[in-house]
Amino acid sequence: MPRTAAAADRTTRTALRICPLCEATCGLTLTIDGADRVTGARGDRDDVFSAGFICPKGAAFGELDGDPDRLTRPLVRRGGQLEEASWAEAFDAVAAGLRPLIEEHGSDAVAVVLGNPNVHTMAGALYPPLLLGALRTRNIYSASTVDQMPKHVSSGLLFGDAFAIPVPDLDRTDHLLLIGANPLESNGSLCTAPDFPGRLKALRRRGGTLTVIDPRRTRTARLADRHVAVRPGTDALLLAALVQVLFAEDLVDLGGLDGHVEGVADVRAQTADFTPEAVAEACDVPAEEIRTIARELAAAPTAAVYGRVGSSTVEFGTLANWLVDVLNTLTGNLDRPGGAMFPLAATARAPRSAAPGKGFALGRWRSRVSGHPEAKGEFPVAALAEEIDTPGDGRVRAVIALAANPVLSAPDGDRLDRALEGVDFMVSVDPYLNETSRHAHVVLPPPRPSQVPHHDFAFNGFAIRNQARFTREVVPLPEDRPDECEILARLVLCVNGMHGVAGPADVDAMAIDMTLAKAVADPHSPVHGRSAQELAGQLTGRTGAERRLDLMLRLGPYGDGFGADREGLSLEKLLAHPHGIDLGPLASRIPQILKTPSGKVELCPAPIADDMPRLRGALDGRPEELVLVGRRHLRSNNSWMHNVPALRGGSNRCTLQVHPEDAARLGVVDGGKARVKGDGGELLVPVEVTDAVRAGVVSLPHGWGHDRPGTRLSVASEDAGANVNQLLDGTRLDPLSGTAVLNGFPVQVAPAG
Ligand SMILES: Nc1nc2c(c(=O)[nH]1)N[C@H]1C(S)=C(S)[C@@H](COP(=O)(O)OP(=O)(O)OC[C@H]3O[C@@H](n4cnc5c(=O)[nH]c(N)nc54)[C@H](O)[C@@H]3O)O[C@H]1N2
Ligand SMILES: Nc1nc2c(c(=O)[nH]1)N[C@H]1C(S)=C(S)[C@@H](COP(=O)(O)OP(=O)(O)OC[C@H]3O[C@@H](n4cnc5c(=O)[nH]c(N)nc54)[C@H](O)[C@@H]3O)O[C@H]1N2
Ligand code: SF4
Ligand SMILES: [Mo]
C-alpha cells in the first residue's frame, strides 16, 4: 500500500451531520476514521436548535451507517432469484418492467407506497411529488394511514390546508395536555423539538403543568403532574366532554381569535350530550377529574393541547384530532405564544395576504374494492393487499415501494406478503433486503446516511422554533454509486418513458423551470417580471437537489428573493452557518394561514359533524374485555433498526405487557408465553407482567417479526419478535381518514402450551 494512503487511513476527523433517525433533527458531530468509517457521534453543542442533545439512536449513528447488511449494489430478479447487477442493468429492468404495464393497463395499475423514511431524506422530499406527477396513479399509499392522516384531515377541514398543523409552543407554554404521545421514548412527532424530555422538565421547573393521557404509565406519564390512564380508543369521548364543560361552565374565550372562527355554536350543539357523567364509564375516568382538567386548561395563562399516535391510529382518530384543536381554539390558545402555533419553515411558500382558499375536499374518488374514500389523495395502506389480490379491472399489477416496509408496518402482513409475491413487477428503493423488499424484482439501495447531504424539508414545518440547517455528506460517495436523489430522478424517467432519452439532471432542471416560471409570473413574488433563465443561472449548489433547495430557500419566507433582500436566506448563507440559523420563536399566522372557503377557522366542518353520531353511539357501547395498544422503545425505530447490535437487548424487546390482575385472570405468567388472538391472526409472544399498563389493556410494540425467509437481516432475524399487525385484518379503520386502528382493538390472550 502506498505510504500516503496508509497515512490517510489513520486520520481521524469530525464533521457535522443532522441526525435523520427521528423527528427531533438533532445536530450531530460525527467522528470519521480513515476515509469513510463513522466511529463516533456526539451532540453538536453549537447547533442552534439541539444545543448538544443526543439520544442512544443518534449515538449509534456509526453502527447503523456501517451495518454490513446494507445493500451496496442493486439487486435484479433473474430466474426467480435476486442477484446483484449493475446500476444500468437495474434501471433498464425497471423501465422494462413498468412501461409496458402502464401502456397496457394505465397508470392506476401501478401502486406507489411511500414509507416513513421519506420524511427523513432530501430525496424523499424532492422526488416523490415528481414521480407521482409523472405517473398520475390513484393508487397512492403511505405510512400516513398508519399514523397521522387524521391530523391532516382535521387540519384540512379546520384551516383549509392539510399541512397547517399547529404544534405546542413547548418552550413558552404554561400548561401542556398531552394525549397518546410518549416523547420520552419517541422524541416527539409532529412536534419537532430536540431534547423534548429537557423541555418538559423545563416546563415543570418554570411552574407549568403537564397532564398526560395514556393507558400506560409511560416515562412521559411519570414526569407529569397528572396521569390519566384512559381506556384505549375513548379519547374522542373524553375530549368532547372537556369541550362540553368549557361551554357549560362558560369558560369559552376565543381571545385574539375572535372574528376569525365560525361554527362555535355548532360545536356547542354537537358536544352537548357528552357531559363528563355521560363519558366517564366509557373512558373509565371520573367525571370530576374531567371537569378539573377542563377548568385547569381554561384557567392556565397559556396552554397547549397536543395529541399523537395514541389518539390518531384509533377508531375515532379524526374526531380526536379535531377535538384537540377545538380545545386549543375555544381556550384562545390557538396561534398565540405559549399555545398551539403554526411553524413557518424556510422552504415553505412565502406567506400571502389573507384570502379565502379552496378548502379541503375528502372522498373525491374511492378505492376499487372496498370503496374507501381518498384522503389527501391517498387510499388506506391497510387496503393495499386487496387492491392487488382482488381480480378485476383496475387491479394493481405493479408496486413502487419507496422506503416502505408495509409487510410489517400495516395490518395483515401475511396477506400483503402473498399479494406482493403475485405482482407482475415491483421495485423497492431500500437499503435493506427485508420483509417487503424481498418481493421486489429490482431493489435499488440508497447510500449510507453519512454519504448524503441533509436538510429537513418536512420537519421544519412542524418545529417548535423556526430555524434552518443544512449539512453536506461527511463521507464521499463512490463515483459509480448514485445517491437517492439520482435513483428517484431515474425512476421518474422510467415511469414517464424518458429512460435512456433524458438524464436525472433534466428532471431537476424541469422542476426548477416549473417553479421559476410560476414565480416570475406571480405579481406577489419578489422575482415578478424577471427572467427565469437568468434566475436559474444564479442558483448555487453542486447537485440538482442542492440547487432546488437553494431555489426554495431564496423564494421562501426568509429568502433573499434573488437580491430583493441581501440579508435573506440562500444555500450559500446556510453553508456559511454550519450549526444552523435561528429564525426565531413561532409567530402568529392567523388569518394569513387560513385557506378555507370562508377565510376563517371552520370549527365544525360537515364531514366531522356527519361522523359525530358514531361517537354518540360509543356512549352506551359495552367496553371490550381486553384491548391491545402499541408502544415504542427509545432504542428502536419502527421496523428497520433491529439490525443494529448496539440498539438491541435490555428492555427493547417484543414482549406482551400484561397488568398483574389480567395476568392472574388469564393464567399467564411473567417470562412465560402467551397466545394472542385478533381478527387477523394469532401470535405466540413472551409475557411481561407489569402494572405500567392499565388493567384490561395489553401492549405489544410494532416493527417486529423478522422471521421471514429471503431477507438479509442477520442480526434482526436472530431474535425476530412477532408482528403485532398480524392481529389485524385491515378492516378496522377510522372512516374519515382511512387510518388503521392500531390501538385499542380487541384481543384474546391465553397461556401458550
Ligand atoms: N401496530 C403498529 N403499527 C405501526 C405503528 C404503530 O404504532 N403500531 N406505527 C406506524 C407508523 S407511525 C409508521 S410511520 C409506520 C412506518 O412504516 P414504514 O415506513 O413502512 O416502515 P419503517 O420501518 O419506518 O421503514 C421503512 C423502510 O425504509 C427503509 N429505509 C431506511 N432508511 C432509508 C433511506 O434513507 N432511504 C430509503 N429509500 N429507505 C430507507 C427501511 O429499510 C425500511 O424498509 O409504521 C406504522 N405501523
Ligand atoms: N424510539 C423511537 N422513536 C420514534 C419511533 C420509534 O419507533 N421509536 N417512531 C417514530 C414515528 S414514525 C412516530 S409516528 C413517532 C410517534 O410518536 P408518539 O406518538 O410519541 O409515539 P408512541 O410512543 O407510540 O406514543 C403513543 C402513546 O399512545 C398510547 N396510547 C395507545 N392507545 C391510546 C389511546 O387510545 N389513548 C391514549 N390517550 N393513548 C394511547 C401508548 O400507550 C403510547 O404511550 O415516533 C417516532 N419516533
Ligand atoms: S433524538 Fe432523534 S434526531 Fe436526536 S439523536 Fe436521537 S434519533 Fe437522532
Ligand atoms: Mo410514524
XYZ file of C-alpha atoms in Angstrom, residues 17-584:
568
model
C -24.487 15.866 10.229
C -28.126 16.435 11.138
C -29.477 13.184 12.562
C -32.104 11.643 10.263
C -33.227 8.935 12.673
C -36.228 10.601 14.254
C -38.225 13.816 14.038
C -36.100 15.676 16.585
C -33.463 16.523 13.939
C -30.528 16.871 16.359
C -27.237 18.231 15.118
C -24.515 15.598 15.492
C -20.747 15.802 15.443
C -19.522 12.615 13.825
C -16.075 11.125 14.169
C -14.752 9.613 10.960
C -11.774 7.269 10.925
C -9.868 6.909 7.713
C -11.686 7.703 4.528
C -15.180 6.604 5.328
C -15.803 4.881 8.650
C -18.046 6.722 11.103
C -16.837 5.613 14.514
C -18.495 8.058 16.850
C -21.324 10.540 17.282
C -21.986 13.179 19.888
C -24.412 16.069 20.119
C -23.284 19.298 18.441
C -23.257 21.784 21.306
C -23.283 24.712 18.883
C -26.327 23.534 16.968
C -28.825 26.422 17.041
C -31.723 24.090 17.760
C -30.490 20.935 19.516
C -27.635 22.513 21.509
C -25.811 19.240 22.097
C -28.699 16.870 22.736
C -28.313 13.301 21.527
C -30.133 10.044 22.256
C -28.936 6.416 22.045
C -30.086 6.112 18.425
C -28.063 9.130 17.358
C -25.118 7.801 19.329
C -25.359 4.584 17.292
C -25.248 6.523 14.002
C -21.906 4.969 13.070
C -23.033 1.403 13.634
C -26.227 1.969 11.715
C -24.353 3.712 8.917
C -21.806 0.934 8.670
C -24.216 -2.007 9.012
C -22.636 -4.727 6.858
C -26.124 -5.962 5.876
C -26.836 -2.744 3.951
C -27.015 -3.408 0.243
C -24.291 -1.728 -1.778
C -25.368 -2.800 -5.258
C -28.772 -3.123 -6.906
C -30.495 -6.477 -6.975
C -32.365 -7.720 -10.039
C -34.561 -10.821 -10.177
C -33.380 -13.369 -12.684
C -34.985 -16.781 -12.903
C -36.794 -16.105 -9.654
C -33.621 -15.174 -7.749
C -32.448 -11.714 -6.713
C -28.906 -11.192 -7.995
C -26.504 -8.287 -7.846
C -26.483 -6.239 -11.030
C -25.036 -3.002 -12.354
C -26.964 0.226 -11.918
C -27.523 0.460 -15.672
C -28.988 -3.053 -15.742
C -31.183 -2.278 -12.762
C -32.717 0.879 -14.275
C -33.185 -0.902 -17.616
C -35.066 -3.609 -15.726
C -37.289 -1.022 -14.013
C -38.178 0.703 -17.293
C -38.775 -2.647 -18.972
C -40.936 -3.783 -16.057
C -43.093 -0.692 -15.657
C -43.632 0.903 -19.080
C -45.445 -1.983 -20.786
C -47.769 -2.365 -17.786
C -48.563 1.344 -17.802
C -49.149 1.323 -21.569
C -51.407 -1.708 -21.462
C -53.310 -1.180 -18.211
C -52.961 2.520 -17.480
C -51.240 4.308 -14.610
C -53.631 3.067 -11.943
C -52.155 -0.400 -12.422
C -49.081 0.898 -10.596
C -49.289 1.492 -6.841
C -46.803 3.778 -5.143
C -46.090 3.060 -1.469
C -44.279 5.768 0.462
C -42.714 4.819 3.777
C -41.732 6.900 6.759
C -38.025 7.477 5.967
C -39.066 9.667 3.013
C -39.632 12.463 5.506
C -36.088 11.918 6.776
C -34.217 12.443 3.496
C -33.831 15.234 0.966
C -34.577 12.755 -1.809
C -37.833 11.741 -0.158
C -38.994 15.343 -0.038
C -37.957 16.399 -3.534
C -38.681 13.470 -5.870
C -41.844 11.566 -4.885
C -44.002 14.562 -5.918
C -42.355 14.459 -9.372
C -42.795 10.691 -9.568
C -46.466 10.927 -8.667
C -46.875 13.807 -11.120
C -45.342 11.735 -13.908
C -47.293 8.589 -13.082
C -50.708 10.059 -12.204
C -51.921 6.924 -10.460
C -54.756 6.950 -7.971
C -53.149 4.041 -6.160
C -51.105 6.041 -3.678
C -50.460 4.547 -0.234
C -48.249 5.744 2.577
C -47.309 5.357 6.214
C -49.652 8.313 6.877
C -52.639 5.948 7.036
C -50.998 4.005 9.850
C -50.032 7.272 11.516
C -51.028 10.933 11.211
C -53.638 11.090 8.436
C -56.345 12.037 10.974
C -54.356 15.185 11.745
C -54.075 16.092 8.043
C -57.810 15.612 7.563
C -58.674 17.599 10.659
C -56.311 20.440 9.701
C -57.550 20.371 6.114
C -61.117 20.808 7.278
C -60.429 23.329 10.068
C -57.849 25.511 8.337
C -58.180 24.619 4.645
C -54.662 23.220 4.492
C -53.797 19.618 5.425
C -50.266 20.709 6.319
C -51.304 23.578 8.601
C -50.656 21.600 11.762
C -50.343 23.556 14.996
C -47.594 22.422 17.351
C -47.416 23.072 21.093
C -45.251 26.109 21.803
C -43.272 23.930 24.211
C -40.757 26.446 25.475
C -43.328 29.098 26.359
C -46.446 27.251 27.414
C -47.741 27.186 30.973
C -49.796 24.047 30.564
C -49.430 21.045 28.299
C -52.155 18.470 27.842
C -50.522 15.539 26.086
C -52.712 12.775 24.661
C -51.445 9.444 23.344
C -47.853 10.525 22.912
C -44.721 9.344 24.635
C -41.983 11.783 23.659
C -39.577 10.409 26.252
C -39.315 7.329 24.028
C -40.285 8.741 20.606
C -38.506 12.085 20.965
C -41.647 13.731 19.646
C -43.691 13.612 16.474
C -45.478 16.351 14.508
C -43.682 18.449 17.047
C -40.011 18.676 16.216
C -38.213 19.535 19.433
C -34.715 18.244 20.093
C -34.455 17.336 23.778
C -38.202 17.019 24.261
C -37.542 15.486 27.720
C -35.479 18.508 28.781
C -38.143 20.869 27.507
C -40.849 19.059 29.522
C -38.683 19.251 32.618
C -38.158 22.966 31.958
C -41.921 23.425 31.757
C -42.275 21.866 35.206
C -39.370 23.935 36.562
C -40.945 27.205 35.477
C -44.115 26.262 37.351
C -46.048 24.901 34.388
C -48.320 21.873 34.419
C -48.074 18.659 32.455
C -51.045 16.336 32.089
C -50.600 13.041 30.253
C -53.460 10.907 28.983
C -52.256 7.401 28.234
C -53.446 3.907 29.155
C -49.855 3.110 30.063
C -47.799 4.743 32.801
C -45.061 5.745 30.374
C -41.813 7.530 31.157
C -43.572 10.685 29.958
C -46.523 9.992 32.264
C -44.146 9.582 35.191
C -42.906 13.094 34.567
C -46.420 14.547 34.646
C -48.367 16.390 37.336
C -51.355 14.293 36.379
C -51.576 10.979 34.564
C -54.970 9.826 33.338
C -54.969 6.145 32.379
C -57.824 6.411 29.911
C -59.443 3.361 28.348
C -57.877 2.998 24.872
C -59.830 4.358 21.935
C -62.010 6.653 24.027
C -60.066 9.925 23.822
C -62.604 11.483 21.480
C -65.270 10.976 24.158
C -63.027 12.439 26.837
C -62.105 15.446 24.680
C -65.733 16.028 23.715
C -66.548 16.123 27.432
C -63.797 18.706 28.014
C -65.404 20.844 25.295
C -68.822 20.327 26.854
C -67.518 21.555 30.217
C -65.988 24.665 28.631
C -69.394 25.596 27.222
C -71.428 24.516 30.255
C -69.247 26.478 32.680
C -68.936 29.491 30.414
C -65.177 29.058 30.049
C -65.026 29.559 26.288
C -62.829 32.523 25.409
C -61.556 32.858 21.856
C -59.224 35.694 22.827
C -57.429 37.083 19.811
C -59.181 34.603 17.521
C -62.488 36.412 17.888
C -63.770 37.216 14.423
C -61.626 34.520 12.809
C -63.688 31.496 13.832
C -67.042 30.247 12.607
C -69.108 27.314 13.787
C -68.641 27.763 17.554
C -72.366 27.356 18.238
C -72.435 24.218 16.094
C -69.611 22.694 18.132
C -71.552 23.505 21.277
C -74.577 21.687 19.902
C -72.516 18.734 18.682
C -70.875 18.168 22.053
C -73.842 18.915 24.323
C -74.585 15.233 25.022
C -71.034 14.476 26.054
C -71.209 15.500 29.677
C -68.455 14.205 31.969
C -71.019 11.886 33.553
C -72.019 10.539 30.137
C -68.455 9.624 29.107
C -66.991 8.673 32.488
C -67.811 4.988 32.286
C -66.688 4.508 28.689
C -63.402 6.358 29.306
C -63.041 4.958 32.817
C -62.186 8.443 34.063
C -64.184 10.003 36.934
C -66.464 12.865 35.838
C -64.956 15.174 38.447
C -61.463 14.613 37.095
C -62.654 15.518 33.583
C -64.158 18.753 34.946
C -60.909 19.565 36.728
C -58.857 19.055 33.558
C -61.178 21.348 31.605
C -61.070 24.039 34.288
C -57.285 23.883 34.544
C -56.982 24.143 30.792
C -59.207 27.220 30.703
C -57.533 28.842 33.709
C -53.932 28.449 32.537
C -52.400 31.735 31.309
C -51.397 29.807 28.177
C -51.972 26.177 27.339
C -51.491 23.720 24.504
C -53.343 20.508 23.767
C -51.326 18.002 21.752
C -52.256 14.509 20.620
C -50.218 11.946 18.717
C -50.182 8.303 17.688
C -52.306 7.015 20.582
C -55.078 9.439 19.673
C -54.632 9.016 15.923
C -54.466 5.338 14.991
C -57.755 4.661 16.753
C -61.406 4.187 15.916
C -62.243 7.898 16.291
C -58.873 9.237 15.162
C -60.057 12.174 13.079
C -62.623 13.244 15.675
C -59.975 13.136 18.414
C -57.523 15.151 16.329
C -60.224 17.665 15.523
C -61.218 17.994 19.194
C -57.591 18.686 20.121
C -57.654 21.846 18.022
C -61.220 22.682 19.012
C -59.924 22.819 22.596
C -56.949 24.947 21.547
C -59.345 27.307 19.773
C -62.042 27.557 22.451
C -59.465 28.396 25.110
C -57.954 31.124 22.927
C -54.695 29.199 22.718
C -54.629 28.525 19.005
C -51.986 30.652 17.288
C -50.818 32.531 20.357
C -47.422 32.323 22.065
C -47.490 29.572 24.682
C -50.394 27.902 22.896
C -50.542 25.763 19.760
C -48.841 27.588 16.903
C -48.100 27.221 13.214
C -44.396 26.990 12.319
C -43.056 28.677 9.195
C -40.265 26.695 7.545
C -37.551 28.327 5.463
C -38.609 26.342 2.399
C -42.338 26.958 2.846
C -44.178 29.173 0.393
C -43.748 32.795 1.378
C -46.945 33.942 3.147
C -49.513 35.895 1.115
C -52.066 38.331 2.406
C -55.099 36.659 3.917
C -57.692 35.479 1.441
C -60.268 32.692 1.278
C -58.980 29.496 -0.292
C -60.325 26.399 -1.973
C -60.573 24.472 1.265
C -60.070 20.756 1.635
C -62.131 18.048 -0.018
C -62.392 14.443 1.114
C -63.529 11.407 -0.818
C -63.073 12.890 -4.300
C -62.650 9.316 -5.527
C -62.918 5.883 -3.980
C -60.881 2.719 -3.861
C -61.855 -0.036 -6.262
C -62.513 -2.959 -3.905
C -63.952 -1.566 -0.662
C -64.879 1.910 -1.853
C -62.686 3.662 0.721
C -62.740 7.434 0.182
C -59.403 9.009 -0.674
C -57.900 11.312 1.932
C -55.252 13.793 0.798
C -55.068 11.825 -2.453
C -54.287 8.530 -0.708
C -56.059 5.268 -0.072
C -55.595 3.369 3.207
C -52.393 1.331 3.190
C -54.493 -1.290 5.000
C -56.333 -1.741 1.676
C -53.241 -2.234 -0.490
C -53.341 -6.046 -0.320
C -56.948 -6.266 -1.501
C -56.242 -3.885 -4.384
C -53.553 -6.300 -5.549
C -55.158 -9.674 -4.857
C -58.764 -8.969 -5.849
C -59.202 -9.822 -9.532
C -60.918 -7.455 -11.937
C -60.498 -4.337 -13.991
C -58.252 -1.741 -12.419
C -56.301 -4.241 -10.336
C -52.892 -3.136 -9.040
C -50.293 -5.070 -11.027
C -47.081 -3.293 -10.098
C -45.712 -1.683 -6.950
C -43.140 1.053 -6.469
C -42.105 0.957 -2.806
C -40.020 3.890 -1.629
C -38.576 3.445 1.855
C -41.555 1.350 2.890
C -41.958 -1.888 4.792
C -45.745 -2.363 4.830
C -45.435 -6.134 5.322
C -44.556 -5.270 8.929
C -45.991 -1.786 9.375
C -49.520 -2.275 8.040
C -52.335 -4.651 9.071
C -52.283 -8.290 7.924
C -48.738 -8.557 6.642
C -49.287 -12.197 5.672
C -51.918 -11.223 3.128
C -49.789 -8.392 1.759
C -46.828 -10.759 1.662
C -48.788 -13.149 -0.567
C -50.169 -10.303 -2.668
C -46.720 -8.828 -3.324
C -45.479 -12.278 -4.278
C -48.009 -12.203 -7.085
C -47.486 -8.742 -8.620
C -46.213 -8.526 -12.192
C -43.499 -6.091 -11.214
C -42.180 -4.481 -8.066
C -39.309 -2.106 -7.400
C -38.112 -1.192 -3.901
C -35.827 1.691 -3.064
C -34.448 0.425 0.226
C -31.060 -0.113 1.868
C -32.170 -3.495 3.217
C -33.404 -6.739 1.793
C -36.258 -7.074 4.245
C -39.789 -8.395 4.691
C -41.132 -6.149 1.910
C -38.204 -5.584 -0.451
C -37.600 -9.342 -0.737
C -40.609 -9.402 -3.102
C -39.172 -6.807 -5.467
C -37.981 -7.575 -8.974
C -35.484 -4.773 -8.592
C -34.066 -3.394 -5.332
C -32.291 -0.043 -5.592
C -30.273 0.663 -2.433
C -29.670 4.279 -1.426
C -26.277 5.168 0.077
C -25.494 5.356 3.775
C -26.761 8.445 5.636
C -23.168 9.660 6.051
C -22.849 9.808 2.266
C -25.712 12.223 1.544
C -26.455 15.857 2.335
C -29.342 16.681 4.634
C -31.975 19.327 5.144
C -35.258 18.821 6.979
C -37.865 19.896 4.460
C -40.659 18.108 6.303
C -39.856 18.519 9.988
C -39.017 22.218 9.904
C -42.700 22.656 9.111
C -43.545 21.094 12.492
C -40.700 22.535 14.553
C -41.280 24.438 17.781
C -38.777 27.049 16.680
C -38.209 28.414 13.205
C -34.677 27.615 12.105
C -32.813 26.259 9.105
C -29.864 23.917 8.914
C -28.082 22.083 6.128
C -25.275 19.560 6.345
C -23.360 18.022 3.474
C -22.256 14.404 3.205
C -19.420 13.624 5.597
C -18.115 10.641 3.678
C -17.623 10.693 -0.095
C -19.961 8.662 -2.258
C -18.096 6.263 -4.557
C -18.005 7.558 -8.162
C -20.082 4.744 -9.579
C -22.816 4.973 -6.970
C -25.953 7.133 -7.454
C -27.328 8.890 -4.411
C -31.035 8.528 -3.584
C -31.879 11.761 -5.428
C -30.445 10.331 -8.599
C -32.139 6.964 -8.007
C -35.519 8.622 -7.655
C -34.926 11.005 -10.584
C -34.128 7.981 -12.744
C -37.334 6.309 -11.542
C -39.240 9.368 -12.759
C -37.677 8.829 -16.191
C -38.503 5.104 -16.107
C -42.120 5.987 -15.470
C -42.558 8.802 -17.987
C -40.933 6.911 -20.836
C -37.779 9.056 -20.928
C -35.388 6.405 -19.606
C -32.359 6.400 -21.868
C -33.528 9.626 -23.506
C -33.102 12.150 -20.690
C -30.898 12.102 -17.575
C -31.508 12.851 -13.899
C -30.221 16.421 -14.334
C -33.090 17.038 -16.755
C -35.563 16.057 -14.051
C -34.156 18.701 -11.684
C -33.966 21.280 -14.463
C -37.619 20.667 -15.271
C -38.615 21.080 -11.614
C -36.611 24.308 -11.352
C -38.071 25.686 -14.603
C -41.602 24.975 -13.472
C -41.131 26.738 -10.130
C -39.375 29.722 -11.664
C -41.922 30.112 -14.460
C -44.657 30.409 -11.824
C -42.628 32.771 -9.635
C -41.767 35.279 -12.374
C -45.404 35.344 -13.480
C -46.676 35.938 -9.947
C -47.225 39.642 -9.145
C -46.709 38.927 -5.404
C -43.337 37.291 -5.899
C -40.121 39.232 -5.292
C -38.921 37.963 -8.689
C -42.020 39.011 -10.621
C -41.158 40.024 -14.159
C -37.569 38.776 -14.063
C -36.104 36.259 -16.473
C -36.487 32.674 -15.300
C -33.384 31.717 -17.200
C -31.300 34.411 -15.551
C -32.538 33.302 -12.091
C -31.814 29.651 -12.825
C -28.281 30.697 -13.710
C -27.886 32.277 -10.276
C -28.677 29.085 -8.351
C -25.795 27.574 -6.439
C -25.297 24.003 -5.262
C -23.303 21.086 -6.587
C -26.254 18.882 -7.437
C -29.772 19.278 -8.752
C -31.133 18.644 -5.270
C -28.930 21.353 -3.753
C -29.971 23.826 -6.448
C -33.605 23.018 -5.749
C -33.005 23.647 -2.043
C -31.336 26.963 -2.923
C -34.345 27.899 -5.043
C -36.848 27.095 -2.304
C -34.823 28.962 0.323
C -34.461 32.062 -1.863
C -38.143 32.208 -2.782
C -39.184 31.248 0.752
C -40.407 33.405 3.638
C -36.884 34.330 4.797
C -35.255 34.172 1.369
C -33.009 36.657 -0.374
C -35.534 36.833 -3.211
C -32.599 36.684 -5.643
C -31.296 40.020 -4.456
C -34.539 41.575 -3.167
C -33.252 41.131 0.399
C -29.477 40.876 0.630
C -29.665 39.617 4.212
C -32.076 36.854 3.236
C -31.519 33.103 3.150
C -29.855 31.128 0.394
C -27.929 27.878 0.269
C -24.664 29.822 0.399
C -25.783 31.545 3.550
C -26.742 28.234 5.179
C -23.381 26.764 4.244
C -21.704 29.697 5.942
C -23.561 28.767 9.146
C -22.769 25.089 9.682
C -24.579 24.948 13.040
C -27.714 26.423 11.513
C -29.530 29.734 11.503
C -32.104 30.518 14.150
C -35.165 32.250 12.707
C -36.849 32.989 15.996
